[in-house]
CSV table of C-alpha atoms in Angstrom, one decimal:
chain,number,residue,atom,x,y,z
A,18,MET,CA,19.7,-1.2,5.3
A,19,HIS,CA,18.6,2.0,6.0
A,20,SER,CA,17.0,1.9,9.5
A,21,HIS,CA,13.3,2.3,10.1
A,22,SER,CA,11.0,3.3,12.9
A,23,ALA,CA,10.2,0.7,15.3
A,24,GLU,CA,6.4,0.2,15.1
A,25,GLN,CA,6.1,3.2,17.5
A,26,THR,CA,8.9,5.6,18.1
A,27,ASP,CA,6.7,8.7,17.7
A,28,GLY,CA,3.5,8.2,19.7
A,29,SER,CA,1.7,8.2,15.8
A,30,ILE,CA,0.2,4.9,15.5
A,31,SER,CA,-0.8,3.9,19.2
A,32,HIS,CA,-3.1,1.2,18.2
A,33,SER,CA,-1.4,-0.6,15.7
A,34,GLY,CA,-3.9,-3.3,15.7
A,35,ARG,CA,-7.0,-1.2,15.2
A,36,PHE,CA,-5.1,0.7,12.4
A,37,SER,CA,-4.3,-3.0,10.6
A,38,ALA,CA,-8.2,-3.9,10.9
A,39,LEU,CA,-9.3,-0.6,9.7
A,40,ILE,CA,-7.1,-0.8,6.8
A,41,VAL,CA,-7.9,-4.6,5.7
A,42,TYR,CA,-11.7,-3.3,5.8
A,43,VAL,CA,-11.1,-0.3,3.1
A,44,LEU,CA,-8.2,-2.0,1.3
A,45,PHE,CA,-10.6,-4.8,0.7
A,46,PHE,CA,-13.1,-2.6,-1.2
A,47,ALA,CA,-10.8,-0.3,-2.8
A,48,VAL,CA,-9.1,-3.2,-4.6
A,49,LEU,CA,-12.1,-5.0,-5.2
A,50,ASN,CA,-12.9,-2.7,-8.0
A,51,GLU,CA,-9.9,-4.0,-9.9
A,52,SER,CA,-11.4,-6.9,-11.1
A,53,VAL,CA,-15.4,-6.8,-10.2
A,54,PHE,CA,-16.5,-6.0,-13.7
A,55,ASN,CA,-14.0,-8.9,-15.2
A,56,VAL,CA,-17.0,-11.5,-15.5
A,57,SER,CA,-19.4,-8.7,-16.4
A,58,ILE,CA,-17.4,-7.4,-19.7
A,59,PRO,CA,-19.3,-9.8,-21.9
A,60,GLN,CA,-22.8,-8.2,-20.7
A,61,ILE,CA,-21.4,-4.8,-20.9
A,62,ALA,CA,-19.8,-5.3,-24.3
A,63,GLU,CA,-23.3,-6.9,-25.5
A,64,GLU,CA,-25.4,-4.0,-24.4
A,65,PHE,CA,-23.3,-1.0,-25.6
A,66,GLN,CA,-22.5,-3.4,-28.8
A,67,LEU,CA,-18.5,-3.1,-28.1
A,68,LEU,CA,-15.3,-5.2,-29.0
A,69,PRO,CA,-13.4,-6.8,-26.4
A,70,SER,CA,-10.6,-4.3,-26.9
A,71,GLU,CA,-13.0,-1.5,-26.3
A,72,VAL,CA,-14.9,-2.7,-23.3
A,73,SER,CA,-11.7,-3.6,-21.9
A,74,TRP,CA,-11.6,0.2,-21.0
A,75,MET,CA,-14.1,-0.3,-18.2
A,76,ILE,CA,-11.2,-2.1,-16.5
A,77,THR,CA,-7.9,0.0,-17.6
A,78,SER,CA,-9.2,3.4,-16.9
A,79,PHE,CA,-9.5,2.2,-13.5
A,80,ILE,CA,-6.3,0.6,-13.1
A,81,VAL,CA,-4.3,3.5,-14.8
A,82,THR,CA,-5.7,6.2,-12.8
A,83,PHE,CA,-5.3,3.5,-9.5
A,84,GLY,CA,-1.5,3.7,-10.3
A,85,ILE,CA,-1.0,7.6,-11.2
A,86,GLY,CA,-3.2,8.3,-8.1
A,87,GLN,CA,-0.8,6.2,-5.7
A,88,THR,CA,2.5,8.4,-6.7
A,89,ILE,CA,0.1,11.6,-6.1
A,90,PHE,CA,-1.3,10.6,-3.1
A,91,ALA,CA,2.3,8.8,-1.6
A,92,LYS,CA,3.8,12.3,-2.5
A,93,LEU,CA,1.2,14.3,-0.5
A,94,SER,CA,1.7,12.1,2.6
A,95,ASP,CA,5.4,13.8,2.9
A,96,ARG,CA,3.3,17.4,3.4
A,97,TYR,CA,-0.2,16.3,4.7
A,98,GLU,CA,-1.4,13.9,7.4
A,99,ILE,CA,-2.0,10.3,6.4
A,100,GLY,CA,-5.6,10.2,7.6
A,101,SER,CA,-6.9,13.3,6.1
A,102,LEU,CA,-5.9,12.0,2.8
A,103,MET,CA,-7.1,8.7,3.1
A,104,MET,CA,-10.5,10.4,4.0
A,105,PHE,CA,-10.1,12.6,1.0
A,106,GLY,CA,-9.9,9.5,-1.1
A,107,LEU,CA,-12.6,7.6,0.4
A,108,LEU,CA,-15.0,10.5,-0.4
A,109,ILE,CA,-13.6,10.6,-4.3
A,110,TYR,CA,-14.2,6.8,-4.3
A,111,MET,CA,-17.9,7.2,-2.9
A,112,ILE,CA,-19.2,10.0,-4.8
A,113,SER,CA,-18.0,9.4,-8.1
A,114,GLY,CA,-19.3,5.5,-7.8
A,115,LEU,CA,-22.8,7.0,-7.1
A,116,ILE,CA,-22.6,9.4,-10.0
A,117,GLY,CA,-21.5,6.5,-12.0
A,118,PHE,CA,-24.7,4.7,-11.4
A,119,LEU,CA,-26.9,7.6,-12.5
A,120,LEU,CA,-25.1,8.0,-15.6
A,121,GLN,CA,-24.9,4.2,-16.3
A,122,GLN,CA,-26.7,4.6,-20.0
A,123,TRP,CA,-23.5,6.5,-21.3
A,124,PHE,CA,-20.5,4.1,-21.7
A,125,ALA,CA,-18.2,7.2,-22.2
A,126,LEU,CA,-19.5,9.0,-19.0
A,127,VAL,CA,-18.9,5.6,-17.0
A,128,ILE,CA,-15.6,5.1,-18.1
A,129,ILE,CA,-14.6,8.9,-16.9
A,130,VAL,CA,-16.6,8.0,-13.3
A,131,ARG,CA,-14.4,4.8,-13.6
A,132,ALA,CA,-11.1,6.8,-13.7
A,133,ILE,CA,-12.4,8.9,-11.0
A,134,GLN,CA,-12.8,5.9,-8.9
A,135,GLY,CA,-9.5,4.8,-9.4
A,136,ILE,CA,-8.0,8.1,-8.2
A,137,GLY,CA,-10.2,7.8,-5.0
A,138,ALA,CA,-9.1,4.1,-4.5
A,139,SER,CA,-5.5,4.7,-5.0
A,140,ALA,CA,-5.0,6.7,-1.7
A,141,ILE,CA,-6.0,3.9,0.3
A,142,LYS,CA,-3.6,1.5,-1.5
A,143,ALA,CA,-0.6,4.2,-1.5
A,144,LEU,CA,-1.3,5.4,1.8
A,145,THR,CA,-1.0,2.3,3.6
A,146,LEU,CA,2.0,1.1,2.1
A,147,VAL,CA,3.5,4.5,3.2
A,148,ALA,CA,2.1,4.2,6.6
A,149,VAL,CA,3.3,0.7,7.1
A,150,ALA,CA,6.8,1.4,5.4
A,151,ARG,CA,7.5,4.9,7.6
A,152,HIS,CA,6.0,3.9,10.9
A,153,PHE,CA,6.5,0.0,11.5
A,154,SER,CA,9.5,-2.4,12.5
A,155,THR,CA,10.8,-4.6,9.6
A,156,GLU,CA,9.9,-7.7,10.9
A,157,TYR,CA,6.0,-6.4,11.9
A,158,ARG,CA,6.5,-4.7,8.5
A,159,ALA,CA,6.6,-8.0,6.7
A,160,LYS,CA,3.7,-9.3,8.6
A,161,LEU,CA,1.5,-6.5,7.5
A,162,PHE,CA,2.6,-6.5,4.0
A,163,GLY,CA,1.7,-10.3,3.8
A,164,ILE,CA,-1.8,-9.7,5.3
A,165,PHE,CA,-2.5,-6.7,3.4
A,166,ILE,CA,-1.4,-8.8,0.1
A,167,SER,CA,-3.6,-11.4,1.2
A,168,VAL,CA,-6.6,-9.2,1.3
A,169,GLU,CA,-5.9,-7.7,-2.1
A,170,ALA,CA,-5.3,-11.1,-3.4
A,171,LEU,CA,-8.9,-11.9,-1.9
A,172,ALA,CA,-10.3,-8.8,-3.1
A,173,VAL,CA,-9.2,-9.2,-6.9
A,174,ALA,CA,-10.2,-13.0,-6.6
A,175,ALA,CA,-13.3,-12.1,-4.8
A,176,GLY,CA,-14.2,-9.7,-7.6
A,177,PRO,CA,-15.2,-11.9,-10.1
A,178,ILE,CA,-17.9,-13.8,-7.6
A,179,LEU,CA,-19.4,-10.5,-6.6
A,180,GLY,CA,-19.8,-9.1,-10.2
A,181,GLY,CA,-20.9,-12.7,-11.8
A,182,TYR,CA,-23.6,-12.7,-9.3
A,183,VAL,CA,-25.0,-9.3,-9.2
A,184,THR,CA,-24.8,-9.4,-13.1
A,185,SER,CA,-26.5,-12.3,-13.8
A,186,ILE,CA,-29.3,-11.7,-10.9
A,187,LEU,CA,-29.5,-7.8,-11.2
A,188,HIS,CA,-27.4,-5.5,-13.2
A,189,TRP,CA,-23.8,-4.4,-13.5
A,190,SER,CA,-24.5,-1.0,-13.0
A,191,LEU,CA,-25.0,-1.8,-9.0
A,192,LEU,CA,-21.2,-2.7,-9.0
A,193,LEU,CA,-20.4,0.9,-9.2
A,194,LEU,CA,-21.9,1.7,-5.5
A,195,ILE,CA,-19.4,-0.9,-4.2
A,196,PRO,CA,-17.5,2.1,-2.6
A,197,MET,CA,-20.5,2.8,-0.2
A,198,PHE,CA,-19.8,-0.3,1.8
A,199,LEU,CA,-17.0,1.9,3.1
A,200,LEU,CA,-19.4,4.7,4.9
A,201,PRO,CA,-18.9,2.9,8.4
A,202,ALA,CA,-15.0,3.4,7.9
A,203,ILE,CA,-15.4,7.2,7.9
A,204,PRO,CA,-16.1,7.3,11.7
A,205,LEU,CA,-13.4,4.9,12.5
A,206,LEU,CA,-10.9,6.7,10.3
A,207,LEU,CA,-11.8,10.0,12.4
A,208,LYS,CA,-10.6,8.4,15.5
A,209,LEU,CA,-7.3,7.0,14.4
A,210,PRO,CA,-4.3,8.9,16.1
A,211,LYS,CA,-2.3,10.8,14.1
A,212,MET,CA,0.7,9.7,12.0
A,213,ASN,CA,3.4,12.5,11.5
A,214,GLN,CA,4.3,12.9,8.0
A,215,VAL,CA,8.1,13.6,6.6
A,216,GLN,CA,8.8,17.7,7.1
A,217,ASN,CA,8.8,18.1,2.7
A,218,HIS,CA,6.8,21.1,2.1
A,219,ALA,CA,7.6,21.0,-1.8
A,220,LYS,CA,4.5,21.1,-4.2
A,221,VAL,CA,3.5,18.4,-6.1
A,222,ASP,CA,4.4,18.5,-9.9
A,223,LEU,CA,0.8,18.4,-11.4
A,224,LEU,CA,2.3,19.1,-14.5
A,225,GLY,CA,4.5,15.9,-14.7
A,226,ALA,CA,1.7,14.2,-13.4
A,227,GLY,CA,-0.6,15.3,-16.1
A,228,LEU,CA,2.3,14.4,-19.0
A,229,LEU,CA,2.9,11.2,-17.2
A,230,SER,CA,-0.8,10.3,-17.3
A,231,ILE,CA,-1.4,11.5,-21.4
A,232,SER,CA,1.6,9.2,-22.2
A,233,ILE,CA,-0.1,6.0,-20.2
A,234,GLY,CA,-3.1,6.6,-22.0
A,235,LEU,CA,-1.5,6.9,-25.2
A,236,LEU,CA,0.4,3.7,-24.7
A,237,MET,CA,-3.2,2.0,-23.8
A,238,LEU,CA,-4.8,3.3,-27.2
A,239,PHE,CA,-1.6,1.8,-28.9
A,240,PHE,CA,-1.7,-1.6,-27.2
A,241,THR,CA,-5.6,-1.5,-28.0
A,242,GLU,CA,-5.9,-0.2,-31.3
A,243,TRP,CA,-2.5,-1.2,-32.5
A,244,GLN,CA,-2.2,2.3,-34.4
A,245,TRP,CA,1.4,3.3,-34.8
A,246,TYR,CA,0.7,6.8,-34.2
A,247,TYR,CA,-0.5,6.5,-30.8
A,248,LEU,CA,3.1,5.3,-30.3
A,249,TRP,CA,4.7,8.1,-31.8
A,250,ILE,CA,2.7,10.9,-30.1
A,251,PHE,CA,3.4,8.7,-26.8
A,252,LEU,CA,7.0,8.9,-27.5
A,253,LEU,CA,6.9,12.7,-27.8
A,254,ALA,CA,4.8,12.8,-24.7
A,255,ALA,CA,7.3,10.7,-22.6
A,256,SER,CA,10.2,12.6,-23.7
A,257,ALA,CA,8.4,15.5,-22.6
A,258,PHE,CA,7.8,14.0,-19.5
A,259,ILE,CA,11.5,13.1,-19.3
A,260,ILE,CA,12.8,16.5,-19.9
A,261,ARG,CA,10.4,18.0,-17.1
A,262,ILE,CA,11.5,15.9,-14.3
A,263,LYS,CA,15.1,16.8,-15.2
A,264,ARG,CA,14.8,20.1,-15.2
A,265,VAL,CA,12.1,21.0,-12.6
A,266,GLU,CA,13.2,21.2,-8.7
A,267,ASN,CA,10.5,18.7,-7.4
A,268,PRO,CA,9.7,16.4,-10.0
A,269,PHE,CA,6.8,14.2,-10.1
A,270,VAL,CA,9.1,11.3,-10.0
A,271,GLU,CA,12.2,11.5,-8.1
A,272,THR,CA,15.1,11.0,-10.3
A,273,ASP,CA,17.3,9.8,-7.7
A,274,LEU,CA,15.1,6.8,-7.6
A,275,PHE,CA,16.5,5.9,-11.1
A,276,CYS,CA,20.0,5.7,-9.7
A,277,ASN,CA,19.3,2.8,-7.5
A,278,ILE,CA,19.9,0.2,-9.5
A,279,PRO,CA,18.3,-2.5,-7.5
A,280,TYR,CA,15.0,-0.6,-7.1
A,281,VAL,CA,14.5,0.0,-10.9
A,282,VAL,CA,14.9,-3.9,-11.6
A,283,LEU,CA,12.4,-5.1,-8.9
A,284,LEU,CA,10.3,-2.1,-10.8
A,285,GLY,CA,11.0,-3.8,-14.0
A,286,ILE,CA,9.8,-7.3,-12.5
A,287,SER,CA,6.8,-6.0,-10.5
A,288,PHE,CA,5.6,-4.5,-14.0
A,289,ILE,CA,6.1,-7.8,-15.6
A,290,LEU,CA,4.7,-9.8,-12.8
A,291,PHE,CA,1.4,-7.3,-12.4
A,292,GLY,CA,0.6,-7.3,-16.3
A,293,ILE,CA,0.6,-11.1,-16.1
A,294,MET,CA,-1.5,-11.2,-13.1
A,295,MET,CA,-4.1,-8.7,-14.4
A,296,SER,CA,-3.9,-10.2,-17.7
A,297,MET,CA,-4.6,-13.9,-16.2
A,298,ILE,CA,-7.8,-12.3,-14.1
A,299,PHE,CA,-9.1,-10.8,-17.3
A,300,ILE,CA,-8.6,-13.7,-19.6
A,301,ILE,CA,-9.8,-16.6,-17.6
A,302,PRO,CA,-13.7,-15.2,-17.1
A,303,ILE,CA,-13.6,-14.8,-20.7
A,304,MET,CA,-12.3,-18.2,-21.3
A,305,LEU,CA,-15.1,-19.7,-19.1
A,306,SER,CA,-17.2,-18.0,-21.2
A,307,ALA,CA,-16.3,-18.9,-24.5
A,308,LEU,CA,-15.0,-22.2,-24.3
A,309,HIS,CA,-17.3,-23.7,-21.5
A,310,GLN,CA,-20.4,-21.5,-21.8
A,311,LEU,CA,-20.4,-20.6,-18.2
A,312,PRO,CA,-22.8,-18.3,-17.0
A,313,THR,CA,-21.3,-15.4,-15.0
A,314,ASP,CA,-22.5,-16.5,-11.6
A,315,ARG,CA,-20.7,-20.0,-12.2
A,316,ILE,CA,-17.3,-18.4,-13.4
A,317,GLY,CA,-17.1,-16.7,-10.1
A,318,ILE,CA,-17.8,-19.8,-8.1
A,319,VAL,CA,-14.7,-21.4,-10.5
A,320,MET,CA,-12.5,-18.2,-9.4
A,321,PHE,CA,-13.1,-18.4,-5.5
A,322,PRO,CA,-11.1,-21.1,-4.3
A,323,GLY,CA,-8.0,-19.3,-5.3
A,324,ALA,CA,-9.3,-16.6,-3.4
A,325,ILE,CA,-9.5,-18.5,-0.4
A,326,CYS,CA,-5.9,-19.8,-0.9
A,327,SER,CA,-4.4,-16.8,-1.8
A,328,VAL,CA,-5.5,-15.0,1.8
A,329,PHE,CA,-4.2,-18.1,3.9
A,330,PHE,CA,-0.8,-18.4,2.0
A,331,GLY,CA,-0.7,-14.6,1.8
A,332,VAL,CA,-0.2,-14.6,5.8
A,333,ILE,CA,2.3,-17.4,5.6
A,334,ALA,CA,4.2,-15.7,2.9
A,335,GLY,CA,4.6,-12.5,5.2
A,336,ARG,CA,5.8,-14.7,8.2
A,337,LEU,CA,8.3,-16.5,5.9
A,338,THR,CA,9.6,-13.4,4.5
A,339,ALA,CA,9.9,-11.9,8.0
A,340,ARG,CA,11.7,-15.2,9.3
A,341,ARG,CA,13.8,-16.6,6.2
A,342,GLY,CA,14.1,-13.7,4.2
A,343,HIS,CA,12.6,-12.3,0.8
A,344,ARG,CA,14.5,-15.0,-1.6
A,345,ILE,CA,13.0,-18.3,-0.6
A,346,VAL,CA,9.4,-16.8,-0.6
A,347,PHE,CA,9.9,-15.1,-4.0
A,348,TYR,CA,11.4,-18.3,-5.6
A,349,SER,CA,8.9,-20.5,-4.4
A,350,GLY,CA,6.0,-18.1,-5.5
A,351,PHE,CA,7.9,-17.9,-8.7
A,352,LEU,CA,8.2,-21.9,-9.4
A,353,LEU,CA,4.7,-22.1,-8.3
A,354,THR,CA,3.1,-19.2,-11.1
A,355,ALA,CA,5.3,-20.5,-13.8
A,356,MET,CA,3.9,-24.3,-12.9
A,357,ALA,CA,0.4,-23.0,-13.2
A,358,LEU,CA,0.8,-21.0,-16.6
A,359,ILE,CA,2.0,-24.3,-18.2
A,360,ILE,CA,-0.7,-26.1,-16.8
A,361,PHE,CA,-3.4,-23.6,-18.1
A,362,SER,CA,-1.7,-23.7,-21.6
A,363,LEU,CA,-2.2,-27.7,-21.3
A,364,ILE,CA,-5.7,-27.7,-19.9
A,365,SER,CA,-7.5,-24.4,-21.6
A,366,ASP,CA,-10.3,-27.0,-23.2
A,367,GLN,CA,-10.2,-29.3,-20.3
A,368,SER,CA,-12.5,-29.8,-17.0
A,369,ILE,CA,-13.5,-26.6,-15.5
A,370,TRP,CA,-12.3,-28.0,-12.0
A,371,TYR,CA,-8.6,-28.5,-13.3
A,372,ILE,CA,-9.0,-25.0,-14.2
A,373,CYS,CA,-10.3,-24.0,-10.8
A,374,GLY,CA,-7.2,-26.2,-9.1
A,375,SER,CA,-4.8,-24.4,-11.5
A,376,LEU,CA,-6.2,-21.0,-10.4
A,377,ALA,CA,-5.5,-21.8,-7.1
A,378,LEU,CA,-2.0,-22.9,-7.5
A,379,PHE,CA,-1.6,-19.2,-9.5
A,380,TYR,CA,-3.0,-17.5,-6.9
A,381,VAL,CA,-0.5,-18.9,-4.2
A,382,GLY,CA,2.4,-18.2,-6.2
A,383,ILE,CA,1.4,-14.3,-6.9
A,384,ALA,CA,0.5,-14.2,-3.1
A,385,TYR,CA,4.0,-15.3,-2.5
A,386,VAL,CA,5.9,-13.2,-5.3
A,387,GLN,CA,3.9,-10.2,-4.0
A,388,THR,CA,4.9,-10.5,-0.3
A,389,ALA,CA,8.7,-10.5,-1.3
A,390,LEU,CA,8.8,-8.0,-3.9
A,391,ALA,CA,7.0,-5.6,-1.2
A,392,GLU,CA,9.3,-6.2,1.5
A,393,THR,CA,12.4,-6.2,-0.7
A,394,ILE,CA,11.2,-2.8,-2.4
A,395,THR,CA,11.1,-1.3,0.7
A,396,ARG,CA,14.4,-2.3,2.2
A,397,THR,CA,16.1,-0.8,-1.2
A,398,LEU,CA,14.7,2.6,-0.1
A,399,PRO,CA,16.2,5.2,1.9
A,400,VAL,CA,13.5,6.6,4.8
A,401,THR,CA,13.5,9.9,2.8
A,402,GLN,CA,12.6,7.9,-0.5
A,403,VAL,CA,10.1,5.8,1.4
A,404,GLY,CA,6.9,7.9,0.1
A,405,ALA,CA,8.1,8.5,-3.3
A,406,GLY,CA,9.5,4.9,-4.1
A,407,MET,CA,6.3,3.5,-2.8
A,408,GLY,CA,4.3,6.0,-4.8
A,409,PHE,CA,6.0,5.0,-8.2
A,410,TYR,CA,5.9,1.4,-7.1
A,411,GLY,CA,2.2,1.6,-7.1
A,412,LEU,CA,2.1,3.4,-10.3
A,413,THR,CA,4.3,0.8,-11.8
A,414,VAL,CA,1.9,-1.9,-10.7
A,415,GLY,CA,-1.3,0.1,-11.9
A,416,VAL,CA,0.4,0.7,-15.3
A,417,ALA,CA,1.5,-2.9,-15.7
A,418,GLY,CA,-2.0,-4.3,-14.8
A,419,ALA,CA,-3.6,-1.9,-17.5
A,420,VAL,CA,-0.9,-2.8,-20.1
A,421,GLY,CA,-1.2,-6.2,-19.5
A,422,THR,CA,-5.1,-6.2,-19.9
A,423,ALA,CA,-5.1,-3.9,-23.0
A,424,PHE,CA,-2.5,-6.2,-24.4
A,425,VAL,CA,-4.1,-9.7,-23.9
A,426,SER,CA,-7.6,-8.0,-24.8
A,427,SER,CA,-6.2,-6.9,-28.3
A,428,LEU,CA,-4.4,-10.6,-28.8
A,429,LEU,CA,-8.1,-12.0,-28.2
A,430,ASN,CA,-9.0,-10.4,-31.3
A,431,ALA,CA,-5.7,-11.5,-33.3
A,432,LYS,CA,-6.2,-14.7,-35.8
A,433,THR,CA,-2.6,-15.3,-35.7
A,434,LEU,CA,-2.8,-17.1,-32.3
A,435,LEU,CA,-5.5,-19.8,-33.6
A,436,VAL,CA,-2.1,-22.1,-34.5
A,437,ARG,CA,-2.0,-25.2,-32.9
A,438,ILE,CA,1.3,-25.3,-30.5
A,439,ILE,CA,0.1,-28.0,-28.0
A,440,PRO,CA,-0.8,-30.9,-30.3
A,441,PHE,CA,-3.6,-32.3,-27.9
A,442,ILE,CA,-6.0,-29.4,-27.7
A,443,GLN,CA,-8.8,-30.0,-29.7
A,444,GLY,CA,-10.9,-26.8,-30.3
A,445,VAL,CA,-9.8,-23.7,-32.6
A,446,SER,CA,-10.6,-21.3,-30.1
A,447,ALA,CA,-8.7,-23.3,-27.3
A,448,HIS,CA,-5.5,-22.9,-29.0
A,449,LEU,CA,-6.1,-18.9,-28.7
A,450,TYR,CA,-6.3,-19.0,-24.9
A,451,SER,CA,-3.4,-22.0,-24.6
A,452,ASN,CA,-0.9,-19.8,-26.9
A,453,LEU,CA,-1.6,-16.6,-24.6
A,454,PHE,CA,-0.9,-18.5,-21.3
A,455,LEU,CA,2.2,-20.0,-22.9
A,456,ILE,CA,3.0,-16.4,-23.7
A,457,LEU,CA,2.5,-15.4,-20.0
A,458,PHE,CA,5.2,-18.5,-19.2
A,459,VAL,CA,7.7,-16.9,-21.1
A,460,LEU,CA,7.3,-13.5,-19.5
A,461,MET,CA,7.5,-15.4,-16.0
A,462,PHE,CA,10.5,-16.9,-16.7
A,463,PHE,CA,12.4,-13.6,-17.7
A,464,VAL,CA,11.2,-12.4,-14.1
A,465,GLY,CA,13.0,-15.3,-12.5
A,466,ILE,CA,16.0,-14.5,-14.3
A,467,ALA,CA,16.2,-11.2,-13.7
A,468,TYR,CA,15.4,-11.4,-9.8
A,469,SER,CA,18.5,-14.0,-9.8
A,470,VAL,CA,20.8,-11.8,-11.7
A,471,ILE,CA,20.5,-9.0,-9.1
A,472,PHE,CA,19.6,-11.3,-5.8
A,473,GLY,CA,21.4,-14.7,-6.5
A,474,ILE,CA,19.6,-18.1,-5.3
A,475,ARG,CA,21.6,-17.5,-2.1
A,476,LYS,CA,22.4,-14.7,0.0
A,477,GLY,CA,24.1,-12.5,-2.6
A,478,THR,CA,26.9,-10.0,-2.7
A,479,ILE,CA,25.3,-7.1,-4.5
A,480,LEU,CA,22.8,-6.5,-2.1
A,481,LYS,CA,24.1,-7.8,1.1
A,482,ARG,CA,22.6,-4.7,2.9
A,483,LEU,CA,19.2,-5.5,2.2
A,484,ASN,CA,19.6,-8.5,4.8
């Protein structure tokens, strides 16, 4: 394992408690935007006369730029001070939200604003990971990851509650003003001590970032529209991106990262896992509305217990990872998540309280798996690649969420899933959701296999240096 600095080696973070509290606050409102519009999707679709696959861009446009932006800001942290970059991201996040509220009548412009919001919010997520990975000791870092992941889980799960209430009582467009809650963080951020950056003055490869953004956008269009020409154009853009990063001196994505096999495998695992997580967050509100005729405010209430569980168990996962290692935490979370997906497939048309309980189980499992993955990925990276590695990890997570959301939104329109696989599921519409949960379970099964191949069930031989 490559040695990281202790919690305080260079005087850059003299008040870690203050830093942690501030990050918890800003991280909550940054990640909240990933899911706050989920419950509003039916109303937005009705207002603009859109299909589920079309209105899903309200979510995926934010998630895509949220991922791309994390890579950009992580690389910029090698050249510029982290606090200044975070301030810049906060300003983008808040100003774009205000503009979006003023332009709410035009759906296309709202989508553009959501994409810009994703860029601003990405600075908070990326710079948090880089600061923790670069400046804190292994034990304290694992605890912080647990806390931050709990906050993220709370934000993602609390989003539907807030979104449902505001949408049912007022109007969905007010959700665009959520970043304004971060105004009190600006003076606090200015008072933080400086965090030294790595001495790397290489320019950010903006052409490479552009090619990657185009590639992701085309991939999203393919999964949304299922038109094959989008796939062919995606392959061309992706090929151009690969050629670019191989030839340029300081590529947008470090090619050396892909020689690190454990890191690459963990990226693949993270991609599937976060795709499943965001798919569930997208599916559940639609299912509760379609099958159980719940209004938006009650949908949020059903999803809230999972948020509370994720906060509590996320902290436990961080402490357990620090004491017992990443394997036991990962496998515990894997089993809980897989169990929850199976239960969902069996109860899609049953009582909403069964669904509520299964959601709590799902969120606990996700909190465990996320904590284990974040710590494990950090340990696979040399200090010189922490910024780039964690940035690309954030990009992978963002793209996974966008692809997962687009994929399941298109499947919601597919008649091929309206077949009875679970015998005692009664309604025709319920078969669709039951089968979707089964598909997600199969993907989760492959996540467990991939992890066990590389890391084993016990302390393995391939990656002894990780522990």
